[in-house]
Amino acid sequence: MTTTPEQSAPITWQPRHQLDQPAVALDANGLLNKSILLQALCGAFNFPDYFGDNWDAAYDLLLDHVDQLSEPALWRFSIEDASEVDEADLADWFQLMMDVCTYASSREIQLRVEIYGDALACGVGSLGFTADSPERQ
């Protein structure tokens, strides 16, 4: 799940076709919603059985994961371009990733997140992304 990043930027979007490394799928069966996002995080980060299936619990467990990092890390996620995306849930997940990156930075830990998928089709235009600018505005 964690690999060494090549450059420093907190969160970037990349076209899905550029994905050439393993990535955590954020969608399942053509859908992306809160339940599926939390299941993806649970599986990718081996959350314990007592995981509360909510954003706060995911945040706490991801911070535990960050605290265990001993070198710069790159987390890769993917979204199939044809998936039906709940934009509010994706925005919540994105905020979660921003908060985790902010925490990592406060601990002087380099953490980058790459998301592979058609950002505009996934409804993230409202998050400050454009086709011309893959980094958060």
mmCIF file of N, CA and C in Angstrom:
data_model
loop_
_atom_site.group_PDB
_atom_site.id
_atom_site.type_symbol
_atom_site.label_atom_id
_atom_site.label_comp_id
_atom_site.label_asym_id
_atom_site.label_seq_id
_atom_site.Cartn_x
_atom_site.Cartn_y
_atom_site.Cartn_z
ATOM 1 N N MET A 1 0.819 -1.189 0.000
ATOM 2 C CA MET A 1 0.000 0.000 0.000
ATOM 3 C C MET A 1 0.858 1.245 0.000
ATOM 4 N N THR A 2 1.926 1.268 0.738
ATOM 5 C CA THR A 2 2.770 2.448 0.845
ATOM 6 C C THR A 2 4.037 2.246 0.026
ATOM 7 N N THR A 3 4.334 3.220 -0.834
ATOM 8 C CA THR A 3 5.572 3.199 -1.599
ATOM 9 C C THR A 3 6.246 4.547 -1.444
ATOM 10 N N THR A 4 7.484 4.628 -1.828
ATOM 11 C CA THR A 4 8.241 5.870 -1.697
ATOM 12 C C THR A 4 7.862 6.832 -2.818
ATOM 13 N N PRO A 5 7.515 8.078 -2.480
ATOM 14 C CA PRO A 5 7.155 9.040 -3.514
ATOM 15 C C PRO A 5 8.380 9.590 -4.224
ATOM 16 N N GLU A 6 8.167 10.054 -5.456
ATOM 17 C CA GLU A 6 9.263 10.630 -6.229
ATOM 18 C C GLU A 6 9.299 12.148 -6.122
ATOM 19 N N GLN A 7 8.189 12.774 -5.792
ATOM 20 C CA GLN A 7 8.148 14.226 -5.672
ATOM 21 C C GLN A 7 7.173 14.603 -4.572
ATOM 22 N N SER A 8 7.230 15.852 -4.136
ATOM 23 C CA SER A 8 6.408 16.283 -3.026
ATOM 24 C C SER A 8 5.225 17.114 -3.498
ATOM 25 N N ALA A 9 4.026 16.624 -3.302
ATOM 26 C CA ALA A 9 2.769 17.326 -3.539
ATOM 27 C C ALA A 9 1.718 16.544 -2.772
ATOM 28 N N PRO A 10 0.840 17.197 -2.047
ATOM 29 C CA PRO A 10 -0.039 16.440 -1.166
ATOM 30 C C PRO A 10 -1.005 15.500 -1.881
ATOM 31 N N ILE A 11 -1.811 16.013 -2.797
ATOM 32 C CA ILE A 11 -2.787 15.170 -3.492
ATOM 33 C C ILE A 11 -2.817 15.575 -4.953
ATOM 34 N N THR A 12 -2.720 14.587 -5.836
ATOM 35 C CA THR A 12 -2.806 14.861 -7.270
ATOM 36 C C THR A 12 -3.769 13.887 -7.925
ATOM 37 N N TRP A 13 -4.394 14.340 -8.994
ATOM 38 C CA TRP A 13 -5.250 13.504 -9.839
ATOM 39 C C TRP A 13 -4.488 13.215 -11.117
ATOM 40 N N GLN A 14 -4.567 11.976 -11.555
ATOM 41 C CA GLN A 14 -3.922 11.552 -12.792
ATOM 42 C C GLN A 14 -4.962 10.858 -13.659
ATOM 43 N N PRO A 15 -4.809 10.912 -14.978
ATOM 44 C CA PRO A 15 -5.714 10.153 -15.841
ATOM 45 C C PRO A 15 -5.629 8.660 -15.525
ATOM 46 N N ARG A 16 -6.756 7.987 -15.548
ATOM 47 C CA ARG A 16 -6.826 6.562 -15.189
ATOM 48 C C ARG A 16 -5.873 5.727 -16.041
ATOM 49 N N HIS A 17 -5.733 6.070 -17.315
ATOM 50 C CA HIS A 17 -4.891 5.262 -18.207
ATOM 51 C C HIS A 17 -3.402 5.347 -17.850
ATOM 52 N N GLN A 18 -3.008 6.302 -16.999
ATOM 53 C CA GLN A 18 -1.603 6.417 -16.607
ATOM 54 C C GLN A 18 -1.244 5.537 -15.408
ATOM 55 N N LEU A 19 -2.222 4.866 -14.844
ATOM 56 C CA LEU A 19 -1.957 4.010 -13.690
ATOM 57 C C LEU A 19 -1.131 2.806 -14.122
ATOM 58 N N ASP A 20 0.096 2.709 -13.579
ATOM 59 C CA ASP A 20 0.987 1.607 -13.932
ATOM 60 C C ASP A 20 1.511 0.877 -12.699
ATOM 61 N N GLN A 21 0.954 1.179 -11.543
ATOM 62 C CA GLN A 21 1.331 0.549 -10.279
ATOM 63 C C GLN A 21 0.054 0.093 -9.576
ATOM 64 N N PRO A 22 0.168 -0.806 -8.620
ATOM 65 C CA PRO A 22 -1.025 -1.185 -7.862
ATOM 66 C C PRO A 22 -1.640 0.031 -7.164
ATOM 67 N N ALA A 23 -2.965 0.049 -7.104
ATOM 68 C CA ALA A 23 -3.685 1.138 -6.449
ATOM 69 C C ALA A 23 -4.925 0.568 -5.769
ATOM 70 N N VAL A 24 -5.370 1.245 -4.745
ATOM 71 C CA VAL A 24 -6.581 0.855 -4.032
ATOM 72 C C VAL A 24 -7.781 1.365 -4.823
ATOM 73 N N ALA A 25 -8.655 0.466 -5.227
ATOM 74 C CA ALA A 25 -9.871 0.862 -5.941
ATOM 75 C C ALA A 25 -10.848 1.482 -4.950
ATOM 76 N N LEU A 26 -11.268 2.699 -5.237
ATOM 77 C CA LEU A 26 -12.214 3.393 -4.363
ATOM 78 C C LEU A 26 -13.659 3.095 -4.719
ATOM 79 N N ASP A 27 -13.871 2.434 -5.842
ATOM 80 C CA ASP A 27 -15.217 2.097 -6.279
ATOM 81 C C ASP A 27 -15.357 0.581 -6.366
ATOM 82 N N ALA A 28 -16.598 0.135 -6.457
ATOM 83 C CA ALA A 28 -16.867 -1.297 -6.602
ATOM 84 C C ALA A 28 -18.170 -1.463 -7.380
ATOM 85 N N ASN A 29 -18.152 -2.362 -8.336
ATOM 86 C CA ASN A 29 -19.345 -2.654 -9.131
ATOM 87 C C ASN A 29 -19.970 -1.399 -9.735
ATOM 88 N N GLY A 30 -19.118 -0.481 -10.192
ATOM 89 C CA GLY A 30 -19.606 0.716 -10.852
ATOM 90 C C GLY A 30 -20.172 1.777 -9.929
ATOM 91 N N LEU A 31 -19.932 1.647 -8.631
ATOM 92 C CA LEU A 31 -20.445 2.610 -7.656
ATOM 93 C C LEU A 31 -19.332 3.116 -6.758
ATOM 94 N N LEU A 32 -19.479 4.351 -6.310
ATOM 95 C CA LEU A 32 -18.580 4.919 -5.318
ATOM 96 C C LEU A 32 -19.446 5.717 -4.348
ATOM 97 N N ASN A 33 -19.476 5.256 -3.096
ATOM 98 C CA ASN A 33 -20.220 5.951 -2.052
ATOM 99 C C ASN A 33 -19.488 5.764 -0.731
ATOM 100 N N LYS A 34 -20.018 6.324 0.328
ATOM 101 C CA LYS A 34 -19.346 6.297 1.625
ATOM 102 C C LYS A 34 -19.028 4.878 2.073
ATOM 103 N N SER A 35 -19.993 4.001 1.986
ATOM 104 C CA SER A 35 -19.786 2.621 2.429
ATOM 105 C C SER A 35 -18.649 1.954 1.661
ATOM 106 N N ILE A 36 -18.639 2.130 0.346
ATOM 107 C CA ILE A 36 -17.603 1.519 -0.490
ATOM 108 C C ILE A 36 -16.244 2.156 -0.214
ATOM 109 N N LEU A 37 -16.210 3.476 -0.050
ATOM 110 C CA LEU A 37 -14.954 4.160 0.272
ATOM 111 C C LEU A 37 -14.378 3.655 1.589
ATOM 112 N N LEU A 38 -15.221 3.538 2.601
ATOM 113 C CA LEU A 38 -14.743 3.065 3.904
ATOM 114 C C LEU A 38 -14.287 1.612 3.830
ATOM 115 N N GLN A 39 -14.999 0.786 3.060
ATOM 116 C CA GLN A 39 -14.572 -0.604 2.879
ATOM 117 C C GLN A 39 -13.212 -0.667 2.188
ATOM 118 N N ALA A 40 -12.996 0.204 1.207
ATOM 119 C CA ALA A 40 -11.711 0.231 0.497
ATOM 120 C C ALA A 40 -10.580 0.594 1.450
ATOM 121 N N LEU A 41 -10.797 1.609 2.283
ATOM 122 C CA LEU A 41 -9.773 1.998 3.258
ATOM 123 C C LEU A 41 -9.534 0.886 4.266
ATOM 124 N N CYS A 42 -10.607 0.280 4.727
ATOM 125 C CA CYS A 42 -10.501 -0.806 5.704
ATOM 126 C C CYS A 42 -9.641 -1.943 5.161
ATOM 127 N N GLY A 43 -9.891 -2.326 3.928
ATOM 128 C CA GLY A 43 -9.126 -3.409 3.328
ATOM 129 C C GLY A 43 -7.684 -3.034 3.041
ATOM 130 N N ALA A 44 -7.474 -1.832 2.534
ATOM 131 C CA ALA A 44 -6.127 -1.403 2.145
ATOM 132 C C ALA A 44 -5.213 -1.189 3.339
ATOM 133 N N PHE A 45 -5.769 -0.706 4.429
ATOM 134 C CA PHE A 45 -4.952 -0.369 5.595
ATOM 135 C C PHE A 45 -5.137 -1.353 6.747
ATOM 136 N N ASN A 46 -5.812 -2.463 6.466
ATOM 137 C CA ASN A 46 -6.002 -3.522 7.470
ATOM 138 C C ASN A 46 -6.564 -2.984 8.780
ATOM 139 N N PHE A 47 -7.663 -2.223 8.674
ATOM 140 C CA PHE A 47 -8.299 -1.718 9.879
ATOM 141 C C PHE A 47 -8.754 -2.892 10.745
ATOM 142 N N PRO A 48 -8.745 -2.733 12.056
ATOM 143 C CA PRO A 48 -9.154 -3.818 12.957
ATOM 144 C C PRO A 48 -10.665 -4.079 12.890
ATOM 145 N N ASP A 49 -11.065 -5.207 13.450
ATOM 146 C CA ASP A 49 -12.476 -5.603 13.439
ATOM 147 C C ASP A 49 -13.381 -4.571 14.101
ATOM 148 N N TYR A 50 -12.856 -3.826 15.048
ATOM 149 C CA TYR A 50 -13.680 -2.850 15.765
ATOM 150 C C TYR A 50 -13.858 -1.533 15.001
ATOM 151 N N PHE A 51 -13.355 -1.453 13.766
ATOM 152 C CA PHE A 51 -13.500 -0.234 12.959
ATOM 153 C C PHE A 51 -14.965 0.183 12.923
ATOM 154 N N GLY A 52 -15.233 1.443 13.199
ATOM 155 C CA GLY A 52 -16.593 1.942 13.341
ATOM 156 C C GLY A 52 -17.318 2.326 12.071
ATOM 157 N N ASP A 53 -16.734 2.080 10.907
ATOM 158 C CA ASP A 53 -17.377 2.397 9.631
ATOM 159 C C ASP A 53 -17.870 3.839 9.550
ATOM 160 N N ASN A 54 -17.020 4.782 9.965
ATOM 161 C CA ASN A 54 -17.352 6.197 9.826
ATOM 162 C C ASN A 54 -16.064 6.970 9.559
ATOM 163 N N TRP A 55 -16.206 8.207 9.109
ATOM 164 C CA TRP A 55 -15.044 9.013 8.730
ATOM 165 C C TRP A 55 -14.109 9.259 9.909
ATOM 166 N N ASP A 56 -14.672 9.530 11.095
ATOM 167 C CA ASP A 56 -13.827 9.805 12.262
ATOM 168 C C ASP A 56 -12.971 8.601 12.630
ATOM 169 N N ALA A 57 -13.570 7.420 12.594
ATOM 170 C CA ALA A 57 -12.815 6.207 12.910
ATOM 171 C C ALA A 57 -11.730 5.968 11.858
ATOM 172 N N ALA A 58 -12.070 6.185 10.591
ATOM 173 C CA ALA A 58 -11.077 6.023 9.521
ATOM 174 C C ALA A 58 -9.925 7.001 9.722
ATOM 175 N N TYR A 59 -10.246 8.236 10.076
ATOM 176 C CA TYR A 59 -9.215 9.248 10.312
ATOM 177 C C TYR A 59 -8.266 8.794 11.420
ATOM 178 N N ASP A 60 -8.826 8.362 12.537
ATOM 179 C CA ASP A 60 -7.992 7.922 13.661
ATOM 180 C C ASP A 60 -7.072 6.772 13.262
ATOM 181 N N LEU A 61 -7.603 5.807 12.527
ATOM 182 C CA LEU A 61 -6.795 4.652 12.131
ATOM 183 C C LEU A 61 -5.753 5.023 11.079
ATOM 184 N N LEU A 62 -6.085 5.947 10.193
ATOM 185 C CA LEU A 62 -5.095 6.405 9.215
ATOM 186 C C LEU A 62 -3.974 7.183 9.895
ATOM 187 N N LEU A 63 -4.305 7.954 10.934
ATOM 188 C CA LEU A 63 -3.252 8.654 11.682
ATOM 189 C C LEU A 63 -2.320 7.653 12.344
ATOM 190 N N ASP A 64 -2.880 6.564 12.866
ATOM 191 C CA ASP A 64 -2.031 5.513 13.431
ATOM 192 C C ASP A 64 -1.084 4.974 12.368
ATOM 193 N N HIS A 65 -1.599 4.802 11.160
ATOM 194 C CA HIS A 65 -0.767 4.302 10.059
ATOM 195 C C HIS A 65 0.342 5.307 9.731
ATOM 196 N N VAL A 66 -0.012 6.582 9.668
ATOM 197 C CA VAL A 66 0.980 7.628 9.385
ATOM 198 C C VAL A 66 2.056 7.634 10.463
ATOM 199 N N ASP A 67 1.651 7.492 11.718
ATOM 200 C CA ASP A 67 2.617 7.496 12.823
ATOM 201 C C ASP A 67 3.635 6.367 12.709
ATOM 202 N N GLN A 68 3.298 5.315 11.979
ATOM 203 C CA GLN A 68 4.206 4.180 11.822
ATOM 204 C C GLN A 68 5.138 4.336 10.616
ATOM 205 N N LEU A 69 4.916 5.361 9.800
ATOM 206 C CA LEU A 69 5.766 5.565 8.624
ATOM 207 C C LEU A 69 7.152 6.027 9.054
ATOM 208 N N SER A 70 8.165 5.418 8.473
ATOM 209 C CA SER A 70 9.544 5.793 8.801
ATOM 210 C C SER A 70 10.248 6.468 7.621
ATOM 211 N N GLU A 71 9.548 6.555 6.490
ATOM 212 C CA GLU A 71 10.106 7.192 5.301
ATOM 213 C C GLU A 71 8.960 7.802 4.498
ATOM 214 N N PRO A 72 9.272 8.651 3.521
ATOM 215 C CA PRO A 72 8.215 9.243 2.696
ATOM 216 C C PRO A 72 7.327 8.165 2.080
ATOM 217 N N ALA A 73 6.048 8.488 1.923
ATOM 218 C CA ALA A 73 5.095 7.500 1.431
ATOM 219 C C ALA A 73 4.221 8.077 0.324
ATOM 220 N N LEU A 74 3.795 7.193 -0.553
ATOM 221 C CA LEU A 74 2.878 7.521 -1.638
ATOM 222 C C LEU A 74 1.733 6.528 -1.580
ATOM 223 N N TRP A 75 0.514 7.034 -1.435
ATOM 224 C CA TRP A 75 -0.679 6.192 -1.438
ATOM 225 C C TRP A 75 -1.389 6.404 -2.763
ATOM 226 N N ARG A 76 -1.663 5.300 -3.474
ATOM 227 C CA ARG A 76 -2.330 5.372 -4.775
ATOM 228 C C ARG A 76 -3.748 4.825 -4.662
ATOM 229 N N PHE A 77 -4.680 5.548 -5.267
ATOM 230 C CA PHE A 77 -6.078 5.144 -5.310
ATOM 231 C C PHE A 77 -6.568 5.272 -6.746
ATOM 232 N N SER A 78 -7.588 4.507 -7.096
ATOM 233 C CA SER A 78 -8.135 4.592 -8.450
ATOM 234 C C SER A 78 -9.658 4.609 -8.412
ATOM 235 N N ILE A 79 -10.211 5.218 -9.458
ATOM 236 C CA ILE A 79 -11.656 5.260 -9.662
ATOM 237 C C ILE A 79 -11.898 4.958 -11.132
ATOM 238 N N GLU A 80 -12.728 3.968 -11.401
ATOM 239 C CA GLU A 80 -13.072 3.667 -12.788
ATOM 240 C C GLU A 80 -13.859 4.838 -13.359
ATOM 241 N N ASP A 81 -13.531 5.210 -14.585
ATOM 242 C CA ASP A 81 -14.159 6.375 -15.199
ATOM 243 C C ASP A 81 -15.674 6.234 -15.333
ATOM 244 N N ALA A 82 -16.177 5.018 -15.481
ATOM 245 C CA ALA A 82 -17.608 4.813 -15.691
ATOM 246 C C ALA A 82 -18.397 4.685 -14.386
ATOM 247 N N SER A 83 -17.747 4.752 -13.250
ATOM 248 C CA SER A 83 -18.442 4.561 -11.979
ATOM 249 C C SER A 83 -19.400 5.706 -11.671
ATOM 250 N N GLU A 84 -20.509 5.344 -11.049
ATOM 251 C CA GLU A 84 -21.472 6.329 -10.560
ATOM 252 C C GLU A 84 -20.964 6.807 -9.203
ATOM 253 N N VAL A 85 -20.641 8.090 -9.115
ATOM 254 C CA VAL A 85 -19.969 8.647 -7.943
ATOM 255 C C VAL A 85 -20.922 9.506 -7.124
ATOM 256 N N ASP A 86 -20.991 9.229 -5.832
ATOM 257 C CA ASP A 86 -21.689 10.120 -4.907
ATOM 258 C C ASP A 86 -20.708 11.252 -4.597
ATOM 259 N N GLU A 87 -20.964 12.425 -5.162
ATOM 260 C CA GLU A 87 -20.012 13.531 -5.070
ATOM 261 C C GLU A 87 -19.780 13.986 -3.632
ATOM 262 N N ALA A 88 -20.821 13.993 -2.813
ATOM 263 C CA ALA A 88 -20.664 14.418 -1.415
ATOM 264 C C ALA A 88 -19.769 13.441 -0.660
ATOM 265 N N ASP A 89 -19.939 12.151 -0.909
ATOM 266 C CA ASP A 89 -19.103 11.151 -0.234
ATOM 267 C C ASP A 89 -17.661 11.233 -0.712
ATOM 268 N N LEU A 90 -17.461 11.464 -2.011
ATOM 269 C CA LEU A 90 -16.102 11.621 -2.524
ATOM 270 C C LEU A 90 -15.458 12.873 -1.935
ATOM 271 N N ALA A 91 -16.231 13.937 -1.786
ATOM 272 C CA ALA A 91 -15.705 15.167 -1.176
ATOM 273 C C ALA A 91 -15.292 14.908 0.272
ATOM 274 N N ASP A 92 -16.091 14.119 0.999
ATOM 275 C CA ASP A 92 -15.733 13.774 2.383
ATOM 276 C C ASP A 92 -14.442 12.962 2.419
ATOM 277 N N TRP A 93 -14.312 11.996 1.499
ATOM 278 C CA TRP A 93 -13.092 11.182 1.434
ATOM 279 C C TRP A 93 -11.891 12.068 1.112
ATOM 280 N N PHE A 94 -12.083 12.973 0.152
ATOM 281 C CA PHE A 94 -11.002 13.876 -0.229
ATOM 282 C C PHE A 94 -10.568 14.724 0.970
ATOM 283 N N GLN A 95 -11.529 15.248 1.726
ATOM 284 C CA GLN A 95 -11.199 16.041 2.912
ATOM 285 C C GLN A 95 -10.451 15.188 3.932
ATOM 286 N N LEU A 96 -10.865 13.943 4.065
ATOM 287 C CA LEU A 96 -10.161 13.013 4.953
ATOM 288 C C LEU A 96 -8.701 12.886 4.535
ATOM 289 N N MET A 97 -8.456 12.704 3.239
ATOM 290 C CA MET A 97 -7.081 12.576 2.755
ATOM 291 C C MET A 97 -6.302 13.869 2.984
ATOM 292 N N MET A 98 -6.943 15.016 2.766
ATOM 293 C CA MET A 98 -6.274 16.299 3.022
ATOM 294 C C MET A 98 -5.900 16.415 4.499
ATOM 295 N N ASP A 99 -6.818 16.027 5.372
ATOM 296 C CA ASP A 99 -6.554 16.104 6.810
ATOM 297 C C ASP A 99 -5.417 15.164 7.218
ATOM 298 N N VAL A 100 -5.386 13.977 6.635
ATOM 299 C CA VAL A 100 -4.311 13.025 6.940
ATOM 300 C C VAL A 100 -2.977 13.572 6.434
ATOM 301 N N CYS A 101 -2.961 14.159 5.240
ATOM 302 C CA CYS A 101 -1.725 14.749 4.709
ATOM 303 C C CYS A 101 -1.262 15.916 5.574
ATOM 304 N N THR A 102 -2.195 16.721 6.058
ATOM 305 C CA THR A 102 -1.851 17.835 6.942
ATOM 306 C C THR A 102 -1.238 17.313 8.233
ATOM 307 N N TYR A 103 -1.829 16.266 8.784
ATOM 308 C CA TYR A 103 -1.286 15.650 9.992
ATOM 309 C C TYR A 103 0.132 15.137 9.732
ATOM 310 N N ALA A 104 0.308 14.430 8.622
ATOM 311 C CA ALA A 104 1.635 13.897 8.292
ATOM 312 C C ALA A 104 2.650 15.029 8.189
ATOM 313 N N SER A 105 2.269 16.100 7.530
ATOM 314 C CA SER A 105 3.163 17.249 7.389
ATOM 315 C C SER A 105 3.521 17.843 8.749
ATOM 316 N N SER A 106 2.558 17.901 9.662
ATOM 317 C CA SER A 106 2.826 18.442 11.000
ATOM 318 C C SER A 106 3.816 17.570 11.763
ATOM 319 N N ARG A 107 3.914 16.308 11.369
ATOM 320 C CA ARG A 107 4.861 15.365 11.968
ATOM 321 C C ARG A 107 6.146 15.263 11.154
ATOM 322 N N GLU A 108 6.266 16.138 10.147
ATOM 323 C CA GLU A 108 7.409 16.143 9.238
ATOM 324 C C GLU A 108 7.573 14.817 8.505
ATOM 325 N N ILE A 109 6.435 14.226 8.151
ATOM 326 C CA ILE A 109 6.394 12.992 7.367
ATOM 327 C C ILE A 109 5.872 13.358 5.984
ATOM 328 N N GLN A 110 6.618 12.973 4.950
ATOM 329 C CA GLN A 110 6.175 13.238 3.584
ATOM 330 C C GLN A 110 5.159 12.182 3.182
ATOM 331 N N LEU A 111 3.948 12.633 2.893
ATOM 332 C CA LEU A 111 2.889 11.743 2.429
ATOM 333 C C LEU A 111 2.235 12.384 1.220
ATOM 334 N N ARG A 112 2.172 11.624 0.141
ATOM 335 C CA ARG A 112 1.473 12.052 -1.066
ATOM 336 C C ARG A 112 0.365 11.072 -1.363
ATOM 337 N N VAL A 113 -0.693 11.588 -1.958
ATOM 338 C CA VAL A 113 -1.825 10.774 -2.382
ATOM 339 C C VAL A 113 -2.034 11.015 -3.868
ATOM 340 N N GLU A 114 -2.072 9.935 -4.641
ATOM 341 C CA GLU A 114 -2.375 10.021 -6.069
ATOM 342 C C GLU A 114 -3.688 9.302 -6.318
ATOM 343 N N ILE A 115 -4.551 9.961 -7.074
ATOM 344 C CA ILE A 115 -5.847 9.393 -7.417
ATOM 345 C C ILE A 115 -5.893 9.282 -8.932
ATOM 346 N N TYR A 116 -6.150 8.087 -9.423
ATOM 347 C CA TYR A 116 -6.198 7.840 -10.860
ATOM 348 C C TYR A 116 -7.651 7.674 -11.285
ATOM 349 N N GLY A 117 -8.087 8.566 -12.144
ATOM 350 C CA GLY A 117 -9.450 8.538 -12.660
ATOM 351 C C GLY A 117 -9.746 9.852 -13.338
ATOM 352 N N ASP A 118 -10.845 9.910 -14.047
ATOM 353 C CA ASP A 118 -11.249 11.147 -14.702
ATOM 354 C C ASP A 118 -11.852 12.054 -13.644
ATOM 355 N N ALA A 119 -11.072 13.013 -13.163
ATOM 356 C CA ALA A 119 -11.480 13.861 -12.039
ATOM 357 C C ALA A 119 -12.786 14.593 -12.312
ATOM 358 N N LEU A 120 -12.977 15.112 -13.508
ATOM 359 C CA LEU A 120 -14.196 15.861 -13.788
ATOM 360 C C LEU A 120 -15.400 14.935 -13.862
ATOM 361 N N ALA A 121 -15.225 13.742 -14.423
ATOM 362 C CA ALA A 121 -16.320 12.784 -14.478
ATOM 363 C C ALA A 121 -16.681 12.292 -13.082
ATOM 364 N N CYS A 122 -15.707 12.274 -12.196
ATOM 365 C CA CYS A 122 -15.949 11.837 -10.825
ATOM 366 C C CYS A 122 -16.597 12.937 -9.991
ATOM 367 N N GLY A 123 -16.779 14.111 -10.564
ATOM 368 C CA GLY A 123 -17.467 15.176 -9.861
ATOM 369 C C GLY A 123 -16.602 15.983 -8.931
ATOM 370 N N VAL A 124 -15.304 16.013 -9.160
ATOM 371 C CA VAL A 124 -14.430 16.734 -8.239
ATOM 372 C C VAL A 124 -14.132 18.152 -8.702
ATOM 373 N N GLY A 125 -14.786 18.607 -9.747
ATOM 374 C CA GLY A 125 -14.614 19.996 -10.148
ATOM 375 C C GLY A 125 -14.934 20.934 -8.995
ATOM 376 N N SER A 126 -15.902 20.539 -8.172
ATOM 377 C CA SER A 126 -16.282 21.353 -7.019
ATOM 378 C C SER A 126 -15.233 21.327 -5.918
ATOM 379 N N LEU A 127 -14.266 20.419 -6.004
ATOM 380 C CA LEU A 127 -13.201 20.337 -5.006
ATOM 381 C C LEU A 127 -12.010 21.204 -5.384
ATOM 382 N N GLY A 128 -12.096 21.915 -6.487
ATOM 383 C CA GLY A 128 -11.010 22.802 -6.870
ATOM 384 C C GLY A 128 -10.097 22.226 -7.928
ATOM 385 N N PHE A 129 -10.451 21.112 -8.541
ATOM 386 C CA PHE A 129 -9.649 20.520 -9.596
ATOM 387 C C PHE A 129 -10.227 20.895 -10.943
ATOM 388 N N THR A 130 -9.358 21.056 -11.915
ATOM 389 C CA THR A 130 -9.780 21.257 -13.295
ATOM 390 C C THR A 130 -8.994 20.293 -14.161
ATOM 391 N N ALA A 131 -9.411 20.158 -15.393
ATOM 392 C CA ALA A 131 -8.688 19.257 -16.298
ATOM 393 C C ALA A 131 -7.265 19.734 -16.524
ATOM 394 N N ASP A 132 -7.046 21.047 -16.466
ATOM 395 C CA ASP A 132 -5.716 21.598 -16.718
ATOM 396 C C ASP A 132 -4.825 21.595 -15.486
ATOM 397 N N SER A 133 -5.398 21.467 -14.314
ATOM 398 C CA SER A 133 -4.627 21.584 -13.080
ATOM 399 C C SER A 133 -4.949 20.428 -12.147
ATOM 400 N N PRO A 134 -4.139 19.361 -12.161
ATOM 401 C CA PRO A 134 -4.459 18.184 -11.363
ATOM 402 C C PRO A 134 -4.265 18.360 -9.865
ATOM 403 N N GLU A 135 -3.605 19.407 -9.430
ATOM 404 C CA GLU A 135 -3.396 19.589 -8.000
ATOM 405 C C GLU A 135 -4.503 20.448 -7.417
ATOM 406 N N ARG A 136 -4.741 20.293 -6.138
ATOM 407 C CA ARG A 136 -5.788 21.036 -5.451
ATOM 408 C C ARG A 136 -5.494 22.526 -5.552
ATOM 409 N N GLN A 137 -6.508 23.295 -5.850
ATOM 410 C CA GLN A 137 -6.384 24.746 -6.000
ATOM 411 C C GLN A 137 -6.496 25.429 -4.653
#
